[in-house]
Coordinates of C-alpha atoms in Angstrom, one line a residue:
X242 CA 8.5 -7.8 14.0
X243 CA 4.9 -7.1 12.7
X244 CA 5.4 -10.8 10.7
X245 CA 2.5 -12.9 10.5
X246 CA 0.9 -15.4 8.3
X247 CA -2.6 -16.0 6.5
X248 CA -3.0 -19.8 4.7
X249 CA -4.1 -19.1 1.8
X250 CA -5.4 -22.8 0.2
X251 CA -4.3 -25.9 1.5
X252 CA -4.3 -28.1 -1.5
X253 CA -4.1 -32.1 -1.6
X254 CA -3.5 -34.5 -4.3
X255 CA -2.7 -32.2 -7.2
X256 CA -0.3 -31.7 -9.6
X257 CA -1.1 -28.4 -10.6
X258 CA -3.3 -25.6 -9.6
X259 CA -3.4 -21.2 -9.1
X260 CA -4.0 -18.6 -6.3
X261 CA -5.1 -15.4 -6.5
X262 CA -2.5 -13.2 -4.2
X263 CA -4.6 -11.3 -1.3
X264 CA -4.1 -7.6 -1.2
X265 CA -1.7 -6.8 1.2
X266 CA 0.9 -4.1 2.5
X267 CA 4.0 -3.5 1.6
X268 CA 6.3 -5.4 2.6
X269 CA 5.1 -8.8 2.3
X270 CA 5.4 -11.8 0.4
X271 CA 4.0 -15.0 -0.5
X272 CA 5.4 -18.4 0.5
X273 CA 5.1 -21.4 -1.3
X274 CA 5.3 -25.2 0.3
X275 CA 5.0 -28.0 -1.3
X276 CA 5.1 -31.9 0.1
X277 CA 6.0 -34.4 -1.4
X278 CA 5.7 -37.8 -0.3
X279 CA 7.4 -40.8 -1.3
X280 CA 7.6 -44.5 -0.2
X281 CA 6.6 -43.0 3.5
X282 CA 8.9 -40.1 3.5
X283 CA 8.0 -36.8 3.2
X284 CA 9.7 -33.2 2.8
X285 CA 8.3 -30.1 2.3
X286 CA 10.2 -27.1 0.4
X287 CA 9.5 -23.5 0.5
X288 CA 9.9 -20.8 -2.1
X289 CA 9.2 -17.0 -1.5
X290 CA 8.1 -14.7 -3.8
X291 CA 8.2 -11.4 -3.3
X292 CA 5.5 -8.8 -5.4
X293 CA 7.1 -6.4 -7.2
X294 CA 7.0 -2.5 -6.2
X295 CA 6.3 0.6 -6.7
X296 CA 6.9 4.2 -4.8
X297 CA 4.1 6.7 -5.0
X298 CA 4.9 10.4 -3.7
X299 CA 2.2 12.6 -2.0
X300 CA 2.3 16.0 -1.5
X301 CA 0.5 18.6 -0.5
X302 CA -0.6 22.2 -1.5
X303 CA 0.6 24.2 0.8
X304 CA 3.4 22.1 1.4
X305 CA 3.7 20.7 4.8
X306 CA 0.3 19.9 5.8
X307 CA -0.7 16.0 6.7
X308 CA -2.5 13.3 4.7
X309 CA -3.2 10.1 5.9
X310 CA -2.1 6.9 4.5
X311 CA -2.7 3.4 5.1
X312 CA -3.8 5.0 8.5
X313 CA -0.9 6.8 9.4
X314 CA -0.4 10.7 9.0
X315 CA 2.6 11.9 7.7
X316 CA 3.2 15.3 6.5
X317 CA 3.7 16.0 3.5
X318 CA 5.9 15.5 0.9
X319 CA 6.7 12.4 1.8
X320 CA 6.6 8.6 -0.5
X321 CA 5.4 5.2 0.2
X322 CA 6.4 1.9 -1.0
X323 CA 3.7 -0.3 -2.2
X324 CA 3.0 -2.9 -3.8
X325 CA 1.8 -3.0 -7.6
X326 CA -1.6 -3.4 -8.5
X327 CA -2.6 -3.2 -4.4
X328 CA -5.3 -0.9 -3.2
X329 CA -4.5 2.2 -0.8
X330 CA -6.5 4.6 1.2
X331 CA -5.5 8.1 0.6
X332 CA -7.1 10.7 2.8
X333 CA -6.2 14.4 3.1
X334 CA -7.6 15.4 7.6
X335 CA -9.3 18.6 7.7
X336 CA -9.4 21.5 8.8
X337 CA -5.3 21.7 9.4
X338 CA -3.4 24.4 10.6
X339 CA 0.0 25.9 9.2
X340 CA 1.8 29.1 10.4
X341 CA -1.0 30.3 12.3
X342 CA -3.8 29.8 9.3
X343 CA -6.1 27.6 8.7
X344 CA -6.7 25.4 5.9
X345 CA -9.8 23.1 4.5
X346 CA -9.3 20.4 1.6
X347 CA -10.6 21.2 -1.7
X348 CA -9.6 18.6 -4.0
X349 CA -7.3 15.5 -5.0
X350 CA -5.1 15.7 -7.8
X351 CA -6.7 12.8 -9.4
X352 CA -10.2 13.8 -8.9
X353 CA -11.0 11.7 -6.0
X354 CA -12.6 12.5 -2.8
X355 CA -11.4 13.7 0.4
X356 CA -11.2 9.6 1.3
X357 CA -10.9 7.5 -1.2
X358 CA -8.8 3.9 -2.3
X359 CA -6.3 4.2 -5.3
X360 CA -4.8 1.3 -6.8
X361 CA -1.5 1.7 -7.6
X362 CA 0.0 1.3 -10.9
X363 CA 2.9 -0.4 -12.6
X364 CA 4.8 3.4 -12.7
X365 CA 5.6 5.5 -9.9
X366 CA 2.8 8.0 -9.3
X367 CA 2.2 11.3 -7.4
X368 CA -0.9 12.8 -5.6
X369 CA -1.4 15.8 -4.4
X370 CA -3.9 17.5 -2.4
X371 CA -4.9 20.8 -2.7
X372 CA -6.1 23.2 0.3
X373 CA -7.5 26.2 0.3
X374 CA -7.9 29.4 3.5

């Protein structure tokens, strides 16, 4: 229901040519058309092509606390479909309380900061964040 288009290039006259595919959420896909136009007719095929995937897995330590991805908290552990080779902003809130304490980020497991854009690779791939008292 959240469908919606971006035109990429509108080429004429060509018989070849290349696009670089926008980053984008998962799910999505790109849509080729192509006209062709002979003695006054003209028809115009479409191919889709869909990216391929990959599911990353966030957790958290302590488990059950929220991180925020692509905007949307979740708690943790949870996984996310994405799309290979796309960007995504990770982000652990903070302060958060569990069971009555309170806990503060310290650290990503990949090093990164408290906010920061991965880009996700061809495997499957966990972060976690760490939290301290």
């Amino acid at each position: 229901n959240d469908c919606h288009e971006h035109v990429l290039q509108d080429i004429a006259a060509v018989s070849q040519g290349s696009i670089v595919a926008p980053d984008h959420e998962y799910p999505s896909s790109l849509e080729f058309r192509l006209t062709a136009t002979s003695d006054g007719q003209a028809t115009t095929p479409a191919r889709k092509i869909y990216p391929k995937t990959v599911v990353l897995t966030f957790k958290t330590r302590p488990s059950a606390l929220h991180l925020v991805v692509y905007g949307v908290s979740q708690k943790a552990p949870f996984t996310q479909t994405v799309i290979q080779n796309s960007k995504v902003t990770i982000s652990a809130s903070t302060p958060q309380t569990l069971q009555g304490f309170t806990y503060v980020f310290s650290r990503w497991s990949d090093g990164g900061a408290q906010t920061h854009t991965i880009t996700a690779s061809i495997s499957t791939s966990t972060y976690t964040a760490f939290f301290s008292r």
